[in-house]
Short mmCIF file of C-alpha atoms in Angstrom, two decimals:
data_model
loop_
_atom_site.label_atom_id
_atom_site.label_comp_id
_atom_site.label_asym_id
_atom_site.label_seq_id
_atom_site.Cartn_x
_atom_site.Cartn_y
_atom_site.Cartn_z
CA LEU A 30 33.39 -15.89 -34.34
CA TYR A 31 32.16 -12.33 -34.44
CA ASP A 32 28.69 -10.85 -33.95
CA PHE A 33 27.61 -7.76 -35.89
CA ASP A 34 25.34 -5.66 -33.73
CA SER A 35 24.02 -3.36 -36.47
CA LEU A 36 22.78 -3.41 -40.04
CA GLY A 37 25.17 -2.61 -42.85
CA THR A 38 27.77 -3.85 -45.36
CA TYR A 39 31.17 -4.63 -44.01
CA ASP A 40 34.61 -4.94 -45.52
CA ILE A 41 36.77 -7.77 -43.96
CA MET A 42 40.54 -7.30 -43.59
CA LEU A 43 42.96 -10.08 -42.67
CA ILE A 44 46.37 -9.19 -41.33
CA VAL A 45 48.85 -12.02 -41.01
CA THR A 46 52.26 -11.91 -39.26
CA SER A 47 55.03 -14.40 -39.83
CA SER A 48 57.33 -15.86 -37.21
CA GLY A 49 59.97 -13.33 -38.28
CA GLY A 50 57.61 -10.39 -37.81
CA CYS A 51 56.73 -9.82 -41.47
CA LYS A 52 53.13 -8.75 -42.14
CA ASP A 53 50.76 -8.94 -45.08
CA THR A 54 47.21 -7.72 -45.54
CA VAL A 55 44.31 -8.80 -47.67
CA GLU A 56 40.93 -7.02 -47.68
CA VAL A 57 37.66 -8.02 -49.29
CA SER A 58 35.14 -5.29 -49.90
CA ASP A 59 31.49 -5.79 -49.10
CA LEU A 60 32.15 -9.37 -47.93
CA VAL A 61 29.42 -9.29 -45.11
CA LYS A 62 25.99 -7.93 -45.40
CA VAL A 63 23.76 -7.66 -42.37
CA THR A 64 20.24 -7.08 -43.60
CA GLY A 65 18.19 -8.27 -40.60
CA PRO A 66 15.76 -8.98 -39.27
CA TYR A 67 17.03 -6.43 -36.78
CA GLY A 68 15.46 -4.12 -34.21
CA GLU A 69 16.17 -1.55 -31.53
CA ILE A 70 13.93 -1.16 -28.50
CA ASP A 71 13.07 1.38 -25.85
CA VAL A 72 11.02 1.60 -22.66
CA THR A 73 10.01 4.46 -20.41
CA PRO A 74 10.18 4.86 -17.42
CA LEU A 75 12.95 2.59 -16.08
CA GLU A 76 11.70 2.51 -12.54
CA GLY A 77 8.22 2.58 -10.99
CA CYS A 78 5.62 0.96 -8.72
CA SER A 79 3.53 -2.14 -8.93
CA TYR A 80 0.81 -0.07 -10.68
CA THR A 81 3.16 1.88 -13.04
CA SER A 82 2.40 1.60 -16.76
CA PHE A 83 5.66 1.10 -18.73
CA ASP A 84 5.63 2.03 -22.45
CA PHE A 85 7.50 -0.43 -24.74
CA ASN A 86 8.47 0.55 -28.31
CA ILE A 87 10.45 -0.82 -31.22
CA THR A 88 12.33 2.30 -32.43
CA VAL A 89 14.19 0.67 -35.28
CA ASP A 90 12.47 -2.02 -37.35
CA SER A 91 14.35 -3.81 -40.22
CA ASN A 92 12.54 -6.68 -41.68
CA LEU A 93 10.95 -7.65 -38.32
CA ASN A 94 8.12 -10.08 -39.08
CA ASN A 95 8.09 -12.81 -36.40
CA TYR A 96 8.89 -11.58 -32.88
CA TYR A 97 7.57 -11.33 -29.40
CA TRP A 98 8.59 -9.73 -26.09
CA ASN A 99 9.90 -11.51 -23.04
CA MET A 100 8.95 -9.25 -20.21
CA GLY A 101 11.45 -10.76 -17.77
CA ASP A 102 8.80 -11.67 -15.18
CA GLY A 103 7.73 -14.97 -16.79
CA ASN A 104 5.21 -13.34 -19.17
CA THR A 105 5.36 -12.48 -22.88
CA SER A 106 3.70 -9.78 -24.93
CA ASN A 107 3.31 -8.84 -28.58
CA GLY A 108 3.24 -5.65 -30.63
CA SER A 109 5.63 -2.92 -31.68
CA SER A 110 4.22 -0.46 -29.27
CA PHE A 111 2.30 -1.29 -26.06
CA SER A 112 1.95 -0.60 -22.29
CA TYR A 113 2.64 -3.11 -19.65
CA VAL A 114 2.21 -3.26 -15.76
CA TYR A 115 4.43 -5.48 -13.67
CA ASP A 116 2.34 -7.07 -10.87
CA THR A 117 5.29 -8.08 -8.81
CA THR A 118 8.32 -6.19 -7.40
CA GLY A 119 11.98 -6.60 -8.33
CA THR A 120 14.38 -5.94 -11.16
CA PHE A 121 13.47 -7.18 -14.63
CA LEU A 122 15.36 -7.29 -17.95
CA PRO A 123 12.92 -7.43 -20.81
CA GLU A 124 14.00 -8.42 -24.31
CA LEU A 125 12.77 -8.53 -27.87
CA VAL A 126 12.94 -12.15 -29.12
CA ILE A 127 13.37 -12.49 -32.93
CA ASP A 128 11.63 -15.69 -33.92
CA ASP A 129 12.49 -15.79 -37.61
CA PRO A 130 13.17 -18.92 -39.72
CA ASN A 131 16.59 -17.60 -40.67
CA CYS A 132 17.48 -15.69 -37.58
CA ASN A 133 16.57 -16.55 -34.01
CA TYR A 134 18.07 -14.32 -31.31
CA SER A 135 17.15 -11.86 -28.57
CA ILE A 136 17.68 -8.16 -28.17
CA PRO A 137 17.77 -7.24 -24.47
CA MET A 138 17.15 -3.80 -23.03
CA GLU A 139 20.27 -1.88 -22.22
CA ASP A 140 18.91 -0.98 -18.77
CA SER A 141 16.86 -3.14 -16.44
CA ILE A 142 13.54 -2.19 -15.07
CA TYR A 143 13.17 -1.74 -11.28
CA ILE A 144 9.78 -2.17 -9.53
CA GLU A 145 9.92 -0.86 -6.01
CA TYR A 146 8.57 -2.92 -3.09
CA LEU A 147 6.18 -0.97 -0.84
CA LYS A 148 3.74 -2.09 1.91
CA ALA A 149 1.50 0.12 4.15
CA GLU A 150 0.39 -1.35 7.44
CA PHE A 151 -0.41 -0.19 11.00
CA SER A 152 -1.85 -1.28 14.27
CA LEU A 153 -4.21 0.53 16.72
CA ASN A 154 -4.18 0.31 20.47
CA ASP A 155 -8.02 0.19 20.55
CA ASN A 156 -10.44 -0.10 17.56
CA ASP A 157 -13.57 0.75 19.54
CA GLY A 158 -14.65 2.71 22.60
CA CYS A 159 -16.88 5.40 24.01
CA LEU A 160 -16.68 9.13 23.54
CA PRO A 161 -14.19 10.73 23.66
CA HIS A 162 -12.20 7.83 22.03
CA PHE A 163 -8.48 8.11 22.10
CA ILE A 164 -6.30 6.04 19.74
CA SER A 165 -2.60 5.65 19.11
CA ALA A 166 -1.36 4.22 15.73
CA THR A 167 1.82 2.37 15.16
CA SER A 168 3.04 1.97 11.66
CA SER A 169 4.77 -1.23 10.53
CA SER A 170 5.06 -0.17 6.90
CA VAL A 171 7.93 -1.15 4.69
CA ASN A 172 10.09 1.16 2.49
CA ALA A 173 8.15 4.33 3.35
CA ASN A 174 9.53 7.78 3.98
CA ALA A 175 6.29 9.81 4.17
CA PHE A 176 3.15 9.03 6.22
CA GLU A 177 -0.19 10.66 5.65
CA TRP A 178 -3.11 9.77 8.01
CA ASN A 179 -6.85 10.29 7.41
CA PHE A 180 -8.96 9.34 10.45
CA GLY A 181 -12.28 9.36 8.62
CA ASP A 182 -13.97 12.14 10.55
CA GLY A 183 -12.20 15.02 8.81
CA GLY A 184 -9.09 14.83 10.90
CA THR A 185 -5.60 14.35 9.30
CA GLN A 186 -2.00 14.09 10.50
CA ILE A 187 1.40 13.76 9.01
CA GLY A 188 3.94 11.51 10.77
CA LEU A 189 4.99 8.09 11.71
CA ASN A 190 2.99 7.09 14.83
CA PRO A 191 0.26 9.60 15.59
CA SER A 192 -2.29 9.80 18.32
CA TYR A 193 -5.78 11.07 17.82
CA THR A 194 -9.06 11.59 19.80
CA TYR A 195 -12.47 11.03 18.22
CA ASN A 196 -15.14 13.45 19.55
CA THR A 197 -17.98 12.20 17.36
CA SER A 198 -19.74 8.82 17.53
CA GLY A 199 -19.82 6.59 14.51
CA THR A 200 -17.85 4.14 12.42
CA PHE A 201 -14.83 5.74 10.83
CA ASP A 202 -12.26 4.56 8.18
CA CYS A 203 -8.78 5.16 9.66
CA GLN A 204 -6.49 5.26 6.68
CA LEU A 205 -2.67 5.50 6.15
CA ILE A 206 -1.12 6.49 2.84
CA ILE A 207 2.58 5.95 2.56
CA THR A 208 4.96 7.22 -0.07
CA SER A 209 8.28 5.56 -1.03
CA PRO A 210 11.60 7.30 -1.80
CA ILE A 211 10.80 7.15 -5.59
CA GLY A 212 7.20 8.32 -5.12
CA CYS A 213 5.28 4.99 -5.03
CA LYS A 214 2.19 5.01 -2.83
CA ASP A 215 0.31 2.28 -0.88
CA THR A 216 -2.70 2.49 1.39
CA PHE A 217 -3.87 0.51 4.37
CA GLU A 218 -7.00 1.12 6.52
CA GLN A 219 -8.83 -0.09 9.61
CA PHE A 220 -12.30 0.69 11.00
CA VAL A 221 -12.77 2.50 14.27
CA GLU A 222 -16.13 2.40 16.04
CA VAL A 223 -16.97 5.16 18.49
CA PHE A 224 -19.99 4.76 20.71
CA ALA A 225 -22.16 7.59 21.87
CA LEU A 226 -22.60 8.05 25.64
CA PRO A 227 -25.98 6.84 27.09
CA ILE A 228 -28.56 9.46 27.92
CA VAL A 229 -29.41 8.91 31.58
CA SER A 230 -32.88 9.59 33.10
CA LYS A 231 -33.38 9.44 36.87
CA SER A 232 -36.01 9.95 39.51
CA SER A 233 -36.48 13.42 41.02
CA ASP A 234 -35.28 14.39 44.50
CA THR A 235 -37.43 12.74 47.20
CA ALA A 236 -38.18 13.74 50.82
CA ILE A 237 -38.85 10.98 53.35
CA CYS A 238 -39.22 10.78 57.10
CA ASP A 239 -36.86 8.90 59.43
CA GLN A 240 -37.08 5.14 59.05
CA GLN A 241 -38.79 5.41 55.68
CA GLU A 242 -37.65 4.24 52.30
CA ALA A 243 -37.23 6.05 48.98
CA PHE A 244 -37.63 4.44 45.63
CA LEU A 245 -34.85 5.42 43.16
CA THR A 246 -35.12 4.91 39.37
CA ALA A 247 -32.74 5.40 36.46
CA SER A 248 -32.85 4.46 32.80
CA GLY A 249 -30.82 4.93 29.62
CA GLY A 250 -28.69 1.71 29.56
CA THR A 251 -28.49 -1.87 30.49
CA GLN A 252 -26.31 -1.77 33.50
CA CYS A 253 -26.66 0.45 36.60
CA LEU A 254 -24.24 1.26 39.46
CA TRP A 255 -25.36 3.36 42.40
CA SER A 256 -23.29 4.89 45.12
CA PRO A 257 -22.90 5.08 48.04
CA SER A 258 -24.03 1.50 48.26
CA GLN A 259 -24.47 1.07 52.10
CA PHE A 260 -27.99 2.58 52.09
CA LEU A 261 -29.32 0.71 49.00
CA SER A 262 -31.16 -2.57 48.63
CA ASP A 263 -29.07 -3.42 45.41
CA GLU A 264 -26.42 -1.07 44.07
CA ASN A 265 -26.62 -2.83 40.68
CA ASN A 266 -30.45 -2.55 40.33
CA CYS A 267 -31.61 0.26 38.20
CA SER A 268 -34.61 0.82 40.59
CA PRO A 269 -33.39 0.09 44.15
CA THR A 270 -34.84 1.19 47.51
CA ALA A 271 -32.80 3.62 49.62
CA SER A 272 -32.89 3.80 53.45
CA PRO A 273 -30.52 6.56 54.47
CA ASP A 274 -30.25 7.72 58.13
CA SER A 275 -29.78 11.36 57.00
CA SER A 276 -30.05 13.50 53.94
CA GLN A 277 -28.07 11.73 51.19
CA TYR A 278 -27.03 12.26 47.60
CA PHE A 279 -27.03 9.12 45.43
CA TYR A 280 -25.07 8.84 42.21
CA ILE A 281 -25.82 6.70 39.18
CA THR A 282 -23.45 5.32 36.56
CA ILE A 283 -25.17 3.78 33.60
CA THR A 284 -23.47 1.59 30.97
CA ASP A 285 -25.23 0.74 27.68
CA ALA A 286 -24.83 -2.37 25.58
#
Protein backbone atom coordinates (compact mmCIF):
# COMPACT_ATOMS: atom_id res chain seq x y z
CA LEU A 1 0.00 0.00 0.00
CA TYR A 2 1.14 3.52 -0.75
CA ASP A 3 -0.33 6.84 0.32
CA PHE A 4 -0.13 9.80 -2.06
CA ASP A 5 0.25 12.99 -0.02
CA SER A 6 -0.43 15.56 -2.74
CA LEU A 7 -2.73 16.14 -5.69
CA GLY A 8 -1.73 15.13 -9.19
CA THR A 9 -1.63 12.47 -11.87
CA TYR A 10 0.98 9.76 -11.41
CA ASP A 11 2.69 7.23 -13.68
CA ILE A 12 3.20 3.80 -12.13
CA MET A 13 6.28 1.74 -12.97
CA LEU A 14 6.83 -1.90 -12.06
CA ILE A 15 10.34 -3.34 -12.09
CA VAL A 16 10.66 -7.11 -11.69
CA THR A 17 13.84 -9.11 -11.10
CA SER A 18 14.17 -12.81 -11.76
CA SER A 19 16.05 -15.28 -9.61
CA GLY A 20 18.91 -15.05 -12.08
CA GLY A 21 19.12 -11.31 -11.79
CA CYS A 22 17.33 -10.39 -15.00
CA LYS A 23 15.09 -7.34 -14.91
CA ASP A 24 12.10 -6.10 -16.84
CA THR A 25 10.07 -2.93 -16.55
CA VAL A 26 6.54 -1.96 -17.36
CA GLU A 27 5.11 1.57 -16.95
CA VAL A 28 1.53 2.78 -17.15
CA SER A 29 1.08 6.49 -17.72
CA ASP A 30 -1.55 8.48 -15.82
CA LEU A 31 -2.63 5.39 -13.92
CA VAL A 32 -3.39 7.15 -10.62
CA LYS A 33 -5.21 10.46 -10.33
CA VAL A 34 -5.42 12.10 -6.91
CA THR A 35 -8.10 14.80 -7.11
CA GLY A 36 -9.10 15.28 -3.51
CA PRO A 37 -10.65 16.31 -1.34
CA TYR A 38 -7.31 17.63 -0.18
CA GLY A 39 -6.07 20.49 1.96
CA GLU A 40 -3.02 22.06 3.54
CA ILE A 41 -3.20 23.93 6.84
CA ASP A 42 -1.25 26.50 8.78
CA VAL A 43 -1.34 28.09 12.26
CA THR A 44 0.44 31.05 13.83
CA PRO A 45 2.04 31.33 16.30
CA LEU A 46 3.26 27.88 17.38
CA GLU A 47 3.70 28.72 21.05
CA GLY A 48 1.92 30.99 23.47
CA CYS A 49 0.03 31.49 26.70
CA SER A 50 -3.37 30.45 28.03
CA TYR A 51 -4.75 33.73 26.63
CA THR A 52 -2.96 33.67 23.24
CA SER A 53 -5.17 33.75 20.14
CA PHE A 54 -3.95 31.25 17.52
CA ASP A 55 -4.90 31.83 13.88
CA PHE A 56 -5.81 28.70 11.91
CA ASN A 57 -6.06 28.71 8.10
CA ILE A 58 -6.60 26.29 5.23
CA THR A 59 -3.92 27.42 2.77
CA VAL A 60 -4.71 24.88 0.03
CA ASP A 61 -8.33 23.89 -0.64
CA SER A 62 -9.07 21.23 -3.26
CA ASN A 63 -12.66 20.04 -3.20
CA LEU A 64 -12.98 20.47 0.56
CA ASN A 65 -16.68 20.34 1.33
CA ASN A 66 -17.12 18.34 4.51
CA TYR A 67 -14.48 18.84 7.16
CA TYR A 68 -13.88 20.02 10.71
CA TRP A 69 -10.91 20.77 12.97
CA ASN A 70 -9.77 18.59 15.85
CA MET A 71 -8.02 21.10 18.11
CA GLY A 72 -6.09 18.45 20.06
CA ASP A 73 -7.53 19.47 23.43
CA GLY A 74 -10.81 17.58 23.19
CA ASN A 75 -12.60 20.36 21.32
CA THR A 76 -13.51 20.80 17.66
CA SER A 77 -13.98 23.85 15.47
CA ASN A 78 -15.21 24.75 12.00
CA GLY A 79 -14.27 27.13 9.24
CA SER A 80 -11.47 27.69 6.77
CA SER A 81 -10.03 30.59 8.79
CA PHE A 82 -10.60 31.28 12.48
CA SER A 83 -8.94 32.14 15.80
CA TYR A 84 -8.78 29.84 18.80
CA VAL A 85 -7.66 30.22 22.43
CA TYR A 86 -6.49 27.17 24.39
CA ASP A 87 -7.78 27.35 27.97
CA THR A 88 -5.33 24.76 29.28
CA THR A 89 -1.56 24.35 29.12
CA GLY A 90 0.43 21.65 27.40
CA THR A 91 1.40 20.48 23.90
CA PHE A 92 -1.33 20.00 21.30
CA LEU A 93 -1.38 18.64 17.75
CA PRO A 94 -4.44 19.99 15.91
CA GLU A 95 -5.59 18.40 12.66
CA LEU A 96 -8.04 18.96 9.85
CA VAL A 97 -10.44 16.03 9.60
CA ILE A 98 -11.80 15.33 6.10
CA ASP A 99 -15.28 13.95 6.60
CA ASP A 100 -16.24 13.19 2.99
CA PRO A 101 -18.36 10.21 1.83
CA ASN A 102 -15.56 9.06 -0.50
CA CYS A 103 -12.54 10.09 1.56
CA ASN A 104 -12.24 10.15 5.33
CA TYR A 105 -8.83 11.00 6.75
CA SER A 106 -6.97 13.57 8.84
CA ILE A 107 -4.35 16.16 7.96
CA PRO A 108 -2.24 16.90 11.06
CA MET A 109 -0.16 20.01 11.64
CA GLU A 110 3.51 19.57 10.87
CA ASP A 111 4.43 21.15 14.22
CA SER A 112 2.64 20.93 17.55
CA ILE A 113 1.38 23.93 19.54
CA TYR A 114 2.89 24.62 22.95
CA ILE A 115 0.90 26.47 25.65
CA GLU A 116 3.17 27.49 28.52
CA TYR A 117 2.18 26.91 32.13
CA LEU A 118 2.53 29.95 34.37
CA LYS A 119 1.24 30.79 37.85
CA ALA A 120 1.73 33.94 39.92
CA GLU A 121 1.44 33.64 43.71
CA PHE A 122 3.00 35.17 46.82
CA SER A 123 2.57 35.41 50.58
CA LEU A 124 2.96 38.37 52.95
CA ASN A 125 4.34 38.32 56.46
CA ASP A 126 1.55 40.67 57.65
CA ASN A 127 -1.52 41.83 55.73
CA ASP A 128 -2.50 44.58 58.21
CA GLY A 129 -0.92 46.87 60.74
CA CYS A 130 -0.42 50.43 61.94
CA LEU A 131 1.64 53.19 60.40
CA PRO A 132 4.37 52.81 59.35
CA HIS A 133 3.55 49.27 58.19
CA PHE A 134 6.42 47.05 57.03
CA ILE A 135 5.79 44.02 54.82
CA SER A 136 8.00 41.38 53.26
CA ALA A 137 6.70 39.43 50.26
CA THR A 138 7.74 35.91 49.29
CA SER A 139 6.96 34.70 45.78
CA SER A 140 5.94 31.07 45.20
CA SER A 141 5.28 31.65 41.49
CA VAL A 142 5.87 28.92 38.91
CA ASN A 143 7.86 29.29 35.66
CA ALA A 144 8.62 32.99 36.10
CA ASN A 145 11.85 34.77 35.29
CA ALA A 146 10.72 38.39 35.83
CA PHE A 147 8.85 39.86 38.81
CA GLU A 148 7.14 43.25 38.89
CA TRP A 149 5.52 44.50 42.11
CA ASN A 150 2.91 47.23 42.49
CA PHE A 151 2.10 47.99 46.14
CA GLY A 152 -1.05 50.01 45.46
CA ASP A 153 0.12 53.33 46.90
CA GLY A 154 2.30 54.31 43.96
CA GLY A 155 5.29 52.29 45.07
CA THR A 156 6.82 49.66 42.77
CA GLN A 157 9.74 47.26 42.85
CA ILE A 158 11.43 44.70 40.60
CA GLY A 159 12.71 41.45 42.10
CA LEU A 160 11.85 38.10 43.59
CA ASN A 161 11.13 38.75 47.31
CA PRO A 162 10.89 42.48 48.09
CA SER A 163 10.34 44.37 51.34
CA TYR A 164 8.26 47.54 51.53
CA THR A 165 7.01 50.10 54.06
CA TYR A 166 3.60 51.78 53.80
CA ASN A 167 3.63 55.36 55.10
CA THR A 168 -0.01 56.12 54.28
CA SER A 169 -3.10 54.61 55.85
CA GLY A 170 -5.75 52.89 53.77
CA THR A 171 -6.49 49.62 51.97
CA PHE A 172 -4.02 48.80 49.19
CA ASP A 173 -3.94 46.23 46.41
CA CYS A 174 -0.51 44.61 46.54
CA GLN A 175 0.02 43.09 43.08
CA LEU A 176 2.62 40.80 41.52
CA ILE A 177 2.97 40.53 37.73
CA ILE A 178 5.25 37.72 36.53
CA THR A 179 6.64 37.07 33.07
CA SER A 180 7.65 33.65 31.70
CA PRO A 181 10.65 32.86 29.48
CA ILE A 182 8.51 33.19 26.30
CA GLY A 183 6.77 36.37 27.48
CA CYS A 184 3.56 35.04 29.05
CA LYS A 185 2.22 37.06 31.97
CA ASP A 186 0.15 36.23 35.04
CA THR A 187 -1.04 38.36 37.98
CA PHE A 188 -1.72 37.69 41.64
CA GLU A 189 -2.83 40.19 44.28
CA GLN A 190 -3.54 40.54 47.99
CA PHE A 191 -5.03 43.40 49.98
CA VAL A 192 -3.02 45.18 52.66
CA GLU A 193 -4.79 47.32 55.28
CA VAL A 194 -2.81 50.04 57.02
CA PHE A 195 -4.33 51.76 60.04
CA ALA A 196 -3.76 55.41 60.94
CA LEU A 197 -2.33 56.16 64.37
CA PRO A 198 -4.86 57.38 66.95
CA ILE A 199 -4.95 61.09 67.77
CA VAL A 200 -4.31 61.41 71.51
CA SER A 201 -5.82 64.13 73.71
CA LYS A 202 -4.78 64.47 77.37
CA SER A 203 -5.31 66.67 80.36
CA SER A 204 -3.02 69.64 80.96
CA ASP A 205 -0.21 69.74 83.51
CA THR A 206 -1.62 69.92 87.06
CA ALA A 207 -0.14 71.38 90.27
CA ILE A 208 -1.17 69.76 93.56
CA CYS A 209 -0.07 69.92 97.18
CA ASP A 210 1.51 67.10 99.13
CA GLN A 211 -0.97 64.30 99.95
CA GLN A 212 -3.38 65.49 97.27
CA GLU A 213 -4.62 63.67 94.18
CA ALA A 214 -4.58 64.75 90.55
CA PHE A 215 -7.13 63.61 87.99
CA LEU A 216 -5.61 62.55 84.68
CA THR A 217 -7.62 62.17 81.46
CA ALA A 218 -6.78 60.92 77.97
CA SER A 219 -8.82 60.11 74.88
CA GLY A 220 -8.41 59.07 71.27
CA GLY A 221 -8.67 55.30 71.49
CA THR A 222 -10.30 52.37 73.24
CA GLN A 223 -7.42 51.20 75.45
CA CYS A 224 -5.11 53.23 77.71
CA LEU A 225 -1.87 52.39 79.43
CA TRP A 226 -0.29 54.92 81.83
CA SER A 227 3.21 54.85 83.25
CA PRO A 228 4.73 54.88 85.77
CA SER A 229 1.98 52.83 87.33
CA GLN A 230 2.94 52.89 91.04
CA PHE A 231 1.32 56.30 91.66
CA LEU A 232 -1.92 55.60 89.76
CA SER A 233 -5.28 54.22 90.83
CA ASP A 234 -5.52 52.18 87.61
CA GLU A 235 -2.89 52.25 84.89
CA ASN A 236 -5.41 50.86 82.34
CA ASN A 237 -8.08 53.46 83.05
CA CYS A 238 -8.17 56.37 80.62
CA SER A 239 -9.06 58.69 83.55
CA PRO A 240 -7.16 57.51 86.65
CA THR A 241 -6.22 59.43 89.78
CA ALA A 242 -2.56 60.08 90.51
CA SER A 243 -0.96 60.40 93.99
CA PRO A 244 2.73 61.11 93.42
CA ASP A 245 5.04 61.89 96.34
CA SER A 246 6.99 64.39 94.23
CA SER A 247 6.79 66.07 90.86
CA GLN A 248 6.19 63.37 88.29
CA TYR A 249 5.65 63.02 84.54
CA PHE A 250 3.04 60.46 83.45
CA TYR A 251 3.04 58.96 79.98
CA ILE A 252 0.03 57.62 78.11
CA THR A 253 -0.10 55.02 75.35
CA ILE A 254 -3.42 54.76 73.55
CA THR A 255 -4.55 51.94 71.28
CA ASP A 256 -7.55 52.24 68.99
CA ALA A 257 -9.94 49.50 67.86
